[in-house]
Tab-separated table of C-alpha atoms in Angstrom:
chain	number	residue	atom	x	y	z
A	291	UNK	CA	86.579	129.650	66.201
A	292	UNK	CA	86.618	126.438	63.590
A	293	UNK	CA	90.424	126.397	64.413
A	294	UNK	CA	90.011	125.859	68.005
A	295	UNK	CA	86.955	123.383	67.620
A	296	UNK	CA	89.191	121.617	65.399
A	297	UNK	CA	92.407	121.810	67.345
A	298	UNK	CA	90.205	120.440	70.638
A	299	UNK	CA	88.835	117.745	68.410
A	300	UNK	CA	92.376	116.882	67.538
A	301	UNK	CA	93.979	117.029	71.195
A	302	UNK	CA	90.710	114.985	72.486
A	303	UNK	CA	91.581	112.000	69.903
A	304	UNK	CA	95.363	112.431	70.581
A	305	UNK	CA	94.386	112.071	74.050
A	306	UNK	CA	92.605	108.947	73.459
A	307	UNK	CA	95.271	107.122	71.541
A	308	UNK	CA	97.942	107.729	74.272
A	309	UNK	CA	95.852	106.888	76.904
A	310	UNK	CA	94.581	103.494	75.052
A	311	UNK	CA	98.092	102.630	74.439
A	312	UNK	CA	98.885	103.648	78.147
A	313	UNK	CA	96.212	101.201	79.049
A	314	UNK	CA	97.771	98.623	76.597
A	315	UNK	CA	101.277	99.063	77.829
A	316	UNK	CA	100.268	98.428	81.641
A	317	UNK	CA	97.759	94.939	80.897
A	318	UNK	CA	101.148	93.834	79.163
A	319	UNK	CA	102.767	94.878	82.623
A	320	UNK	CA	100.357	93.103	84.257
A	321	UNK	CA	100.698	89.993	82.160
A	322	UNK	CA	104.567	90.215	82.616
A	323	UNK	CA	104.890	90.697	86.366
A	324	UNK	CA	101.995	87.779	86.551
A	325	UNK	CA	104.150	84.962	84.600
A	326	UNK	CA	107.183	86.082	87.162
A	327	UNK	CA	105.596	85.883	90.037
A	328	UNK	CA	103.659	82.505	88.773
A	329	UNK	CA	107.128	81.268	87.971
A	330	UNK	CA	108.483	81.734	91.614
A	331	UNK	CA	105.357	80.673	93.579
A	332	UNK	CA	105.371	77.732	91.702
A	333	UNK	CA	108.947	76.841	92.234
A	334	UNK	CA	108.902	77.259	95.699
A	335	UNK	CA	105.600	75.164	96.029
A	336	UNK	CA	107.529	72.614	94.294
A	337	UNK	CA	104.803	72.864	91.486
A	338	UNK	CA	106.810	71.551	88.297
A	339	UNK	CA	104.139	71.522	85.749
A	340	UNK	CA	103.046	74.845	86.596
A	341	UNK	CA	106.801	76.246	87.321
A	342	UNK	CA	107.342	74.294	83.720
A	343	UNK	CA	104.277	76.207	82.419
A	344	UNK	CA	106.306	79.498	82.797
A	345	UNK	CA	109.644	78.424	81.028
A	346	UNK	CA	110.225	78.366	77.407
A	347	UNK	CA	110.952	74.229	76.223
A	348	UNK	CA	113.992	74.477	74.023
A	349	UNK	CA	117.635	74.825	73.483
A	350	UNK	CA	118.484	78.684	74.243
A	351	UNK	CA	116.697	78.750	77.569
A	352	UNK	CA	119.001	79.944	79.888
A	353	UNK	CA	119.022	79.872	83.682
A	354	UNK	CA	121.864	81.377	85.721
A	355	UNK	CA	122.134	81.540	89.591
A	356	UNK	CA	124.883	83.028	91.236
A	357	UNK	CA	125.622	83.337	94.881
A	358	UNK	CA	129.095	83.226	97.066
A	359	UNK	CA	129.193	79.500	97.422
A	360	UNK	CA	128.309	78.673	93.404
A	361	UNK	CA	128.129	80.098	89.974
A	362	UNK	CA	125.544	77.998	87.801
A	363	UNK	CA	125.167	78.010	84.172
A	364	UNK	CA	122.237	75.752	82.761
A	365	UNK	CA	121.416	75.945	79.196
A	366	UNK	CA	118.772	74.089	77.256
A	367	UNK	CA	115.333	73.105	78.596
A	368	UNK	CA	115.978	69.318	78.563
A	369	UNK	CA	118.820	70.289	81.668
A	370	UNK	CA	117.373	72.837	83.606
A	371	UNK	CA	113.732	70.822	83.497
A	372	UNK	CA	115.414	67.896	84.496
A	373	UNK	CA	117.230	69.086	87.249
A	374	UNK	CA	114.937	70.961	89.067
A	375	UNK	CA	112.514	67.939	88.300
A	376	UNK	CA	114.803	66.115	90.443
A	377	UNK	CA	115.258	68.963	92.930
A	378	UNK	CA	111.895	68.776	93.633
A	379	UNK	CA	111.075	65.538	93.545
A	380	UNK	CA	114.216	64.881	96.271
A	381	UNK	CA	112.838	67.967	98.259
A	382	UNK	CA	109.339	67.668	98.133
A	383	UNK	CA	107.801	69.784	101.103
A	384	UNK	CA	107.006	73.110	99.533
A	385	UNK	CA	107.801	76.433	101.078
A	386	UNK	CA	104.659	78.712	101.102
A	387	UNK	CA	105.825	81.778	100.910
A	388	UNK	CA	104.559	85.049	100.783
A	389	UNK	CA	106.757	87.078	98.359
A	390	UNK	CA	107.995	90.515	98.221
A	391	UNK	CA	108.450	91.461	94.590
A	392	UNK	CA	109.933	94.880	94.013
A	393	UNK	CA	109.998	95.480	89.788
A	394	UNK	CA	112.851	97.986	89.237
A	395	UNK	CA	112.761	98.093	85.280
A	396	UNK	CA	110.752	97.010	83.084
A	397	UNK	CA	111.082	96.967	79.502
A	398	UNK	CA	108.400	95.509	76.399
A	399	UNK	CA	109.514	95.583	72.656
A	400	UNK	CA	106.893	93.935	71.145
A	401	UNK	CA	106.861	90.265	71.901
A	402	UNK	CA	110.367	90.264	73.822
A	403	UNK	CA	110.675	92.021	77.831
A	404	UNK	CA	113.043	92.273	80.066
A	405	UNK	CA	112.830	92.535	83.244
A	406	UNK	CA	114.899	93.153	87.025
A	407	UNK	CA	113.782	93.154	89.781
A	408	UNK	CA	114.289	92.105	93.774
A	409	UNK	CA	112.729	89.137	95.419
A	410	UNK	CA	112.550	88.591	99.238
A	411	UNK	CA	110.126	86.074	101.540
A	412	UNK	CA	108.602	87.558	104.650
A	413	UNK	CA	109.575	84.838	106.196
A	414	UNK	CA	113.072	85.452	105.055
A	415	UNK	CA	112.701	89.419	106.553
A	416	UNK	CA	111.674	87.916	110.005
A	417	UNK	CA	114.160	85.725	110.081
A	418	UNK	CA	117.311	87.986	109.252
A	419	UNK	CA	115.364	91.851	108.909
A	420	UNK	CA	118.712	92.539	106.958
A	421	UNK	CA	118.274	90.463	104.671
A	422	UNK	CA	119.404	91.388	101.028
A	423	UNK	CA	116.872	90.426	98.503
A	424	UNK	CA	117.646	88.360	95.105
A	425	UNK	CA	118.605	90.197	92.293
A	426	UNK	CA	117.070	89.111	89.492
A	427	UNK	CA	117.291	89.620	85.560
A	428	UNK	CA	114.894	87.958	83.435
A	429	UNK	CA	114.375	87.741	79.485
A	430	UNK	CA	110.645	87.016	78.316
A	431	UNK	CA	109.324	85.961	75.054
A	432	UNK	CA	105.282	86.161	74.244
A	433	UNK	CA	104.770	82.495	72.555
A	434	UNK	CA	101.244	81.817	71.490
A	435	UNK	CA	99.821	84.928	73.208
A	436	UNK	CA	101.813	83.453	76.913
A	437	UNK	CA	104.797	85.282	78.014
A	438	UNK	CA	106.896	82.904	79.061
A	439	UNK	CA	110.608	83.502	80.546
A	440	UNK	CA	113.334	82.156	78.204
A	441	UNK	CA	117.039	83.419	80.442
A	442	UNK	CA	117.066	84.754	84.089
A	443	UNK	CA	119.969	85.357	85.911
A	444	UNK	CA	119.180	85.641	89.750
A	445	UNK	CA	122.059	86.713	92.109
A	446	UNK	CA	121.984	85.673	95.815
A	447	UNK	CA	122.997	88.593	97.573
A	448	UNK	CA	122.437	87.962	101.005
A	449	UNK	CA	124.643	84.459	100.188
A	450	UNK	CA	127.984	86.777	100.655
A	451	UNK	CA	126.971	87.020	104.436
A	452	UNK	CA	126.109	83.129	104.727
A	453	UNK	CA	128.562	80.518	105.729
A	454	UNK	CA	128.962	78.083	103.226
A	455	UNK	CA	128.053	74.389	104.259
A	456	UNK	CA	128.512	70.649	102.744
A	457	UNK	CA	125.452	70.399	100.863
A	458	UNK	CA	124.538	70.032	97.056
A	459	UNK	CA	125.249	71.854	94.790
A	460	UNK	CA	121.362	72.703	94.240
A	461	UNK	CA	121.170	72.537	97.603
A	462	UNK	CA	123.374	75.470	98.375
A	463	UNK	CA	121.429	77.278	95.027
A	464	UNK	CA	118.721	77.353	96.914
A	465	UNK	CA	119.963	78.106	100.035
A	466	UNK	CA	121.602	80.545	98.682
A	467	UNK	CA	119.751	82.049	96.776
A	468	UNK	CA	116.402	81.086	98.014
């Protein structure tokens, strides 16, 4: 009888330390998918300082967008901030959009994630119901108890459907991709 008090007093606190660390592991979640989707509401409101607020600020931050029309490589925060600064500032009028976020994978080893998932707009599934969504690939770092995304690679999908057009080459990013 002492044996099987014992063993129920040991499966009880087993019990409790996986389901602690379950709750652990999804606030982390939670924190994670929060920064992401802060990151592209932000961008598309043409909010730099809080799209900025997302982004790591130094040399090995990585963006990457690829779609049919262009392959871009931007490393080091002093680039990518200052183009999409201008970006924005040349394109002002934000795009409110309500997203569709669909996390695929989603992995945390201790202060690093990484992270893919799809993106889509409603507006852009009215529009065009077959509509591919962005792939994306992201790399976070926890800095100062803040995740904040340090690569992402996001490939426009739906871009090898489009026509291509004389536009910027941000321009056609974002069409692209966006």
């Amino acid at each position: 009888m002492q044996r099987i008090i014992i063993c129920v007093i040991c499966l009880v606190i087993v019990g409790i330390v996986f389901s602690q660390t379950g709750e652990q592991i999804n606030a982390v979640e939670i924190e994670i998918k929060n920064t992401i989707e802060t990151s592209i509401n932000t961008f598309w409101q043409k909010d730099y300082q809080g799209w900025a607020n997302t982004i790591i600020h130094n040399n090995n931050t990585v963006g990457i967008w690829v779609s049919k029309t262009r392959n871009v490589e931007n490393s080091g925060w002093a680039n990518i901030g200052s183009q999409v600064k201008q970006w924005m500032d040349d394109n002002p009028l934000p795009l409110l959009r309500e997203l569709n976020i669909t996390f695929s994978q989603l992995t945390v080893k201790e202060n690093m994630a990484v992270v893919h998932f799809h993106y889509s707009s409603k507006d852009q599934i009215q529009k065009d119901p077959d509509y591919i969504p962005m792939k994306c690939f992201w790399v976070l770092q926890k800095i100062n108890g803040f995740w904040k995304i340090s690569t992402w690679v996001n490939i426009g999908r739906n871009s090898y459907r489009a026509v291509a057009s004389e536009k910027s080459d941000m321009e056609k990013i974002i069409i692209d991709c966006g």
